Tab-separated table of C-alpha atoms in Angstrom:
chain	number	residue	atom	x	y	z
A	1	UNK	CA	-0.248	-0.077	-0.041
A	2	UNK	CA	0.966	3.514	-0.678
A	3	UNK	CA	1.672	6.002	1.975
A	4	UNK	CA	-1.331	7.955	0.689
A	5	UNK	CA	-3.799	5.205	1.097
A	6	UNK	CA	-2.514	4.450	4.563
A	7	UNK	CA	-3.069	7.821	5.482
A	8	UNK	CA	-6.612	8.163	3.945
A	9	UNK	CA	-7.479	4.751	6.013
A	10	UNK	CA	-6.018	6.380	9.410
A	11	UNK	CA	-8.099	9.624	8.606
A	12	UNK	CA	-11.183	7.601	8.071
A	13	UNK	CA	-10.759	5.584	11.129
A	14	UNK	CA	-10.291	8.407	13.301
A	15	UNK	CA	-13.549	10.080	12.032
A	16	UNK	CA	-15.473	6.844	12.527
A	17	UNK	CA	-13.965	6.726	16.122
A	18	UNK	CA	-15.024	10.053	17.028
A	19	UNK	CA	-18.336	9.646	15.797
A	20	UNK	CA	-18.956	6.457	17.664
A	21	UNK	CA	-17.521	8.236	20.735
A	22	UNK	CA	-20.176	10.911	20.409
A	23	UNK	CA	-22.959	8.651	19.779
A	24	UNK	CA	-21.818	6.788	22.942
A	25	UNK	CA	-21.805	9.877	24.890
A	26	UNK	CA	-25.035	11.117	23.940
A	27	UNK	CA	-26.772	7.763	25.227
A	28	UNK	CA	-28.943	8.331	28.193
A	29	UNK	CA	-30.768	5.890	30.356
A	30	UNK	CA	-34.099	7.778	31.410
A	31	UNK	CA	-35.296	6.542	34.694
A	32	UNK	CA	-37.647	8.237	37.261
A	33	UNK	CA	-35.823	10.329	39.583
A	34	UNK	CA	-37.697	8.995	42.655
A	35	UNK	CA	-38.297	5.361	43.855
A	36	UNK	CA	-41.162	4.444	46.255
A	37	UNK	CA	-39.776	1.255	48.071
A	38	UNK	CA	-40.544	-0.577	51.211
A	39	UNK	CA	-38.370	-0.227	54.517
A	40	UNK	CA	-38.167	-3.133	56.638
A	41	UNK	CA	-35.541	-3.799	59.427
A	42	UNK	CA	-34.255	-6.581	61.475
A	43	UNK	CA	-35.880	-5.685	64.684
A	44	UNK	CA	-39.282	-6.746	63.052
A	45	UNK	CA	-39.093	-8.290	59.620
A	46	UNK	CA	-43.092	-8.371	59.691
A	47	UNK	CA	-43.273	-4.494	59.542
A	48	UNK	CA	-42.813	-2.725	56.142
A	49	UNK	CA	-43.193	0.968	55.461
A	50	UNK	CA	-43.525	2.591	52.052
A	51	UNK	CA	-41.359	5.562	51.578
A	52	UNK	CA	-40.281	7.817	48.522
A	53	UNK	CA	-36.577	8.609	48.100
A	54	UNK	CA	-34.551	10.423	45.657
A	55	UNK	CA	-32.239	8.442	43.405
A	56	UNK	CA	-29.669	11.406	43.784
A	57	UNK	CA	-29.052	10.522	47.478
A	58	UNK	CA	-25.710	8.959	48.240
A	59	UNK	CA	-25.857	5.839	50.273
A	60	UNK	CA	-24.614	7.690	53.535
A	61	UNK	CA	-27.341	10.498	53.191
A	62	UNK	CA	-29.975	7.536	52.534
A	63	UNK	CA	-28.870	5.919	55.790
A	64	UNK	CA	-29.350	9.171	57.503
A	65	UNK	CA	-32.954	9.245	56.502
A	66	UNK	CA	-33.459	5.915	57.585
A	67	UNK	CA	-32.278	6.366	61.198
A	68	UNK	CA	-35.488	8.405	61.475
A	69	UNK	CA	-37.411	5.475	60.346
A	70	UNK	CA	-35.804	2.499	62.005
A	71	UNK	CA	-33.992	4.066	64.966
A	72	UNK	CA	-30.704	2.597	64.353
A	73	UNK	CA	-27.508	4.334	63.691
A	74	UNK	CA	-26.227	4.772	60.386
A	75	UNK	CA	-22.841	3.285	61.053
A	76	UNK	CA	-24.176	-0.032	62.231
A	77	UNK	CA	-26.654	-0.337	59.132
A	78	UNK	CA	-26.009	-3.045	56.351
A	79	UNK	CA	-28.629	-2.425	53.665
A	80	UNK	CA	-29.929	-5.200	51.374
A	81	UNK	CA	-31.969	-4.583	48.168
A	82	UNK	CA	-34.648	-7.191	47.676
A	83	UNK	CA	-37.342	-7.780	45.025
A	84	UNK	CA	-40.976	-7.217	45.603
A	85	UNK	CA	-40.919	-11.386	46.346
A	86	UNK	CA	-38.103	-11.011	48.796
A	87	UNK	CA	-35.167	-12.042	46.761
A	88	UNK	CA	-31.960	-10.769	47.410
A	89	UNK	CA	-30.641	-8.467	44.718
A	90	UNK	CA	-27.498	-6.779	46.339
A	91	UNK	CA	-26.058	-4.874	49.359
A	92	UNK	CA	-26.007	-1.085	49.159
A	93	UNK	CA	-22.657	-1.115	50.634
A	94	UNK	CA	-20.871	1.907	48.812
A	95	UNK	CA	-21.585	4.951	50.923
A	96	UNK	CA	-20.361	7.314	48.458
A	97	UNK	CA	-22.492	5.749	45.599
A	98	UNK	CA	-25.674	7.410	44.521
A	99	UNK	CA	-28.959	5.244	45.203
A	100	UNK	CA	-29.927	5.275	41.389
A	101	UNK	CA	-26.580	3.699	40.714
A	102	UNK	CA	-27.956	0.485	41.998
A	103	UNK	CA	-30.744	-1.526	40.060
A	104	UNK	CA	-33.474	-0.336	42.410
A	105	UNK	CA	-37.003	0.124	41.393
A	106	UNK	CA	-40.391	1.181	42.668
A	107	UNK	CA	-41.939	-1.599	44.532
A	108	UNK	CA	-38.648	-3.196	45.956
A	109	UNK	CA	-37.731	-3.361	49.465
A	110	UNK	CA	-34.623	-2.483	51.413
A	111	UNK	CA	-34.086	-4.334	54.459
A	112	UNK	CA	-32.056	-2.670	57.185
A	113	UNK	CA	-30.059	-4.850	59.362
A	114	UNK	CA	-28.809	-2.402	62.385
A	115	UNK	CA	-28.372	-2.530	65.963
A	116	UNK	CA	-31.285	-0.743	66.827
A	117	UNK	CA	-30.504	-0.904	70.810
A	118	UNK	CA	-27.469	1.520	70.325
A	119	UNK	CA	-29.476	4.547	69.524
A	120	UNK	CA	-32.226	4.056	72.181
A	121	UNK	CA	-31.331	4.619	75.795
A	122	UNK	CA	-31.289	1.792	78.473
A	123	UNK	CA	-34.766	1.645	80.410
A	124	UNK	CA	-33.405	-0.632	83.298
A	125	UNK	CA	-33.212	2.560	85.718
A	126	UNK	CA	-36.828	3.353	84.592
A	127	UNK	CA	-38.134	0.597	86.893
A	128	UNK	CA	-36.967	2.231	89.869
A	129	UNK	CA	-38.218	5.808	89.477
A	130	UNK	CA	-41.508	7.109	89.543
A	131	UNK	CA	-43.434	8.219	86.333
A	132	UNK	CA	-42.952	11.924	87.094
A	133	UNK	CA	-39.200	11.545	87.261
A	134	UNK	CA	-38.913	9.532	84.302
A	135	UNK	CA	-40.899	11.920	82.189
A	136	UNK	CA	-38.729	14.681	83.329
A	137	UNK	CA	-35.358	12.642	81.925
A	138	UNK	CA	-34.151	13.538	78.219
A	139	UNK	CA	-32.272	10.608	77.741
A	140	UNK	CA	-35.356	7.948	77.788
A	141	UNK	CA	-36.949	5.764	75.256
A	142	UNK	CA	-40.224	7.581	75.667
A	143	UNK	CA	-38.379	10.772	75.136
A	144	UNK	CA	-36.446	9.513	71.959
A	145	UNK	CA	-39.696	8.123	70.342
A	146	UNK	CA	-41.691	11.293	71.066
A	147	UNK	CA	-39.085	13.754	69.675
A	148	UNK	CA	-38.620	11.604	66.726
A	149	UNK	CA	-42.067	10.961	66.362
A	150	UNK	CA	-41.492	7.117	66.080
A	151	UNK	CA	-43.229	4.212	66.897
A	152	UNK	CA	-46.754	4.896	68.704
A	153	UNK	CA	-45.909	8.582	68.268
A	154	UNK	CA	-46.087	8.649	64.572
A	155	UNK	CA	-49.859	8.546	63.599
A	156	UNK	CA	-49.231	8.362	59.886
A	157	UNK	CA	-46.624	5.426	60.387
A	158	UNK	CA	-49.295	3.714	62.598
A	159	UNK	CA	-52.168	3.942	59.880
A	160	UNK	CA	-49.808	2.897	57.347
A	161	UNK	CA	-48.856	-0.176	59.638
A	162	UNK	CA	-52.242	-1.000	60.306
A	163	UNK	CA	-53.135	-0.898	56.526
A	164	UNK	CA	-50.008	-2.857	55.610
A	165	UNK	CA	-50.811	-5.460	58.017
A	166	UNK	CA	-54.249	-5.815	56.965
A	167	UNK	CA	-53.327	-6.445	53.523
A	168	UNK	CA	-50.737	-8.981	54.443
A	169	UNK	CA	-52.988	-10.904	56.384
A	170	UNK	CA	-55.633	-10.885	53.434
A	171	UNK	CA	-52.538	-12.116	51.081
A	172	UNK	CA	-51.635	-14.591	53.921
A	173	UNK	CA	-55.138	-16.149	54.110
A	174	UNK	CA	-55.623	-16.159	50.271
A	175	UNK	CA	-52.394	-18.187	50.018
A	176	UNK	CA	-53.005	-20.500	52.613
A	177	UNK	CA	-56.498	-21.340	50.793
A	178	UNK	CA	-54.945	-21.972	47.755
A	179	UNK	CA	-52.687	-24.513	48.997
A	180	UNK	CA	-54.360	-27.955	49.284
A	181	UNK	CA	-53.344	-30.755	51.200
A	182	UNK	CA	-51.692	-33.328	48.608
A	183	UNK	CA	-51.556	-30.657	46.200
A	184	UNK	CA	-48.284	-30.004	44.030
A	185	UNK	CA	-46.216	-26.998	44.823
A	186	UNK	CA	-43.197	-25.177	43.795
A	187	UNK	CA	-41.192	-23.472	46.980
A	188	UNK	CA	-39.068	-20.347	46.225
A	189	UNK	CA	-36.786	-18.977	49.035
A	190	UNK	CA	-34.412	-16.204	48.645
A	191	UNK	CA	-30.888	-17.654	48.228
A	192	UNK	CA	-32.121	-21.277	47.683
A	193	UNK	CA	-32.742	-23.214	44.576
A	194	UNK	CA	-36.455	-23.721	43.814
A	195	UNK	CA	-37.954	-27.014	44.992
A	196	UNK	CA	-40.791	-29.031	43.736
A	197	UNK	CA	-42.942	-30.867	46.095
A	198	UNK	CA	-46.372	-31.855	47.743
A	199	UNK	CA	-48.161	-29.855	50.485
A	200	UNK	CA	-48.767	-32.366	53.385
A	201	UNK	CA	-49.437	-29.921	56.141
A	202	UNK	CA	-50.345	-26.297	56.869
A	203	UNK	CA	-50.996	-24.465	60.024
A	204	UNK	CA	-49.346	-23.599	63.087
A	205	UNK	CA	-45.958	-25.196	64.113
A	206	UNK	CA	-45.012	-25.247	67.934
A	207	UNK	CA	-41.588	-22.942	68.251
A	208	UNK	CA	-42.459	-20.869	65.005
A	209	UNK	CA	-44.333	-17.659	64.450
A	210	UNK	CA	-47.171	-17.503	62.284
A	211	UNK	CA	-48.660	-20.484	60.061
A	212	UNK	CA	-46.353	-22.585	57.789
A	213	UNK	CA	-46.853	-24.829	55.075
A	214	UNK	CA	-45.460	-28.371	55.310
A	215	UNK	CA	-43.873	-29.815	52.249
A	216	UNK	CA	-42.541	-33.327	51.088
A	217	UNK	CA	-40.045	-32.501	48.617
A	218	UNK	CA	-39.363	-34.638	45.339
A	219	UNK	CA	-35.738	-34.757	46.271
A	220	UNK	CA	-33.609	-34.746	49.316
A	221	UNK	CA	-33.403	-30.928	49.665
A	222	UNK	CA	-35.233	-30.468	52.848
A	223	UNK	CA	-34.224	-30.387	56.591
A	224	UNK	CA	-36.384	-32.784	58.426
A	225	UNK	CA	-38.686	-35.904	58.157
A	226	UNK	CA	-41.717	-33.909	58.782
A	227	UNK	CA	-41.262	-33.073	62.311
A	228	UNK	CA	-39.990	-30.073	64.292
A	229	UNK	CA	-38.725	-29.861	67.812
A	230	UNK	CA	-39.602	-33.521	68.352
A	231	UNK	CA	-43.518	-32.929	67.146
A	232	UNK	CA	-44.487	-34.822	63.901
A	233	UNK	CA	-46.892	-32.818	61.679
A	234	UNK	CA	-46.503	-35.230	58.304
A	235	UNK	CA	-44.484	-38.332	57.585
A	236	UNK	CA	-41.547	-38.265	54.885
A	237	UNK	CA	-38.064	-39.643	54.593
A	238	UNK	CA	-35.226	-37.621	56.382
A	239	UNK	CA	-34.070	-34.608	54.342
A	240	UNK	CA	-37.143	-34.703	52.089
A	241	UNK	CA	-39.472	-32.462	54.625
A	242	UNK	CA	-39.505	-28.725	55.233
A	243	UNK	CA	-41.544	-26.100	56.704
A	244	UNK	CA	-41.907	-22.990	54.589
A	245	UNK	CA	-43.740	-19.681	54.985
A	246	UNK	CA	-46.950	-19.640	53.025
A	247	UNK	CA	-45.785	-16.657	50.949
A	248	UNK	CA	-42.859	-18.580	49.534
A	249	UNK	CA	-44.951	-21.434	48.092
A	250	UNK	CA	-46.868	-21.487	45.107
A	251	UNK	CA	-49.522	-24.201	44.165
A	252	UNK	CA	-49.903	-25.388	40.493
A	253	UNK	CA	-49.179	-28.139	38.176
A	254	UNK	CA	-45.708	-28.910	39.058
A	255	UNK	CA	-45.126	-32.491	37.840
A	256	UNK	CA	-42.040	-34.412	39.101
A	257	UNK	CA	-38.917	-34.036	37.058
A	258	UNK	CA	-38.532	-37.274	34.791
A	259	UNK	CA	-34.682	-38.606	34.759
A	260	UNK	CA	-33.652	-40.553	31.713
A	261	UNK	CA	-31.921	-43.628	33.207
A	262	UNK	CA	-29.821	-44.002	30.075
A	263	UNK	CA	-28.201	-40.689	30.596
A	264	UNK	CA	-26.948	-41.655	34.282
């Protein structure tokens, strides 16, 4: 090749590269500036409050706002981003990053794991003083909650909590109704593989809070033989049984997997 042809090719490549660069720089991902998410915390996993936040907040600023919601210290917080079904997506672990830099969307949940107790004064001394003396103190749980409008002093929160609990109770009852004894099901728990099985029990389990579903799995992917703390709820072989929260169980036509013996 002549020097002229090489020079022309070089110029063309430079022009193409510049145009590609301009196209890339002009690309924009258009998403809402705010997200409405559910905030739950490790002190009470069954309570979840809907809040709206700007994606422009840094994670440390976001933690500061969460302090007023859950009562924990931002320095002790671990933030887990969960899907609407409770599946773990990632941790919001970079204090300098923007909230919007994470794959967060409206309807998701941020679960706050924190030492709530370190921001709330010790109440042991209150047992030995009169109500009048206790109310005069400024470093009490009563004072902390009242000043920050938390807990029973947050009327809006209490109304939201009542409504959320009502909706959750309805969803729980509908889910239990859909799960029939002897029916096929699919169990999906965050951080665990999906498992097929058969519903053999539903109701209270001694030692656990709330109703549970007893499932006999198709494969030895469970934790027990249908018993819990020495009490039997259904029959199955060891490692084939499990007790699962109803909202993690889906009823449906889930046939057992067929294995081709010639391939084993």
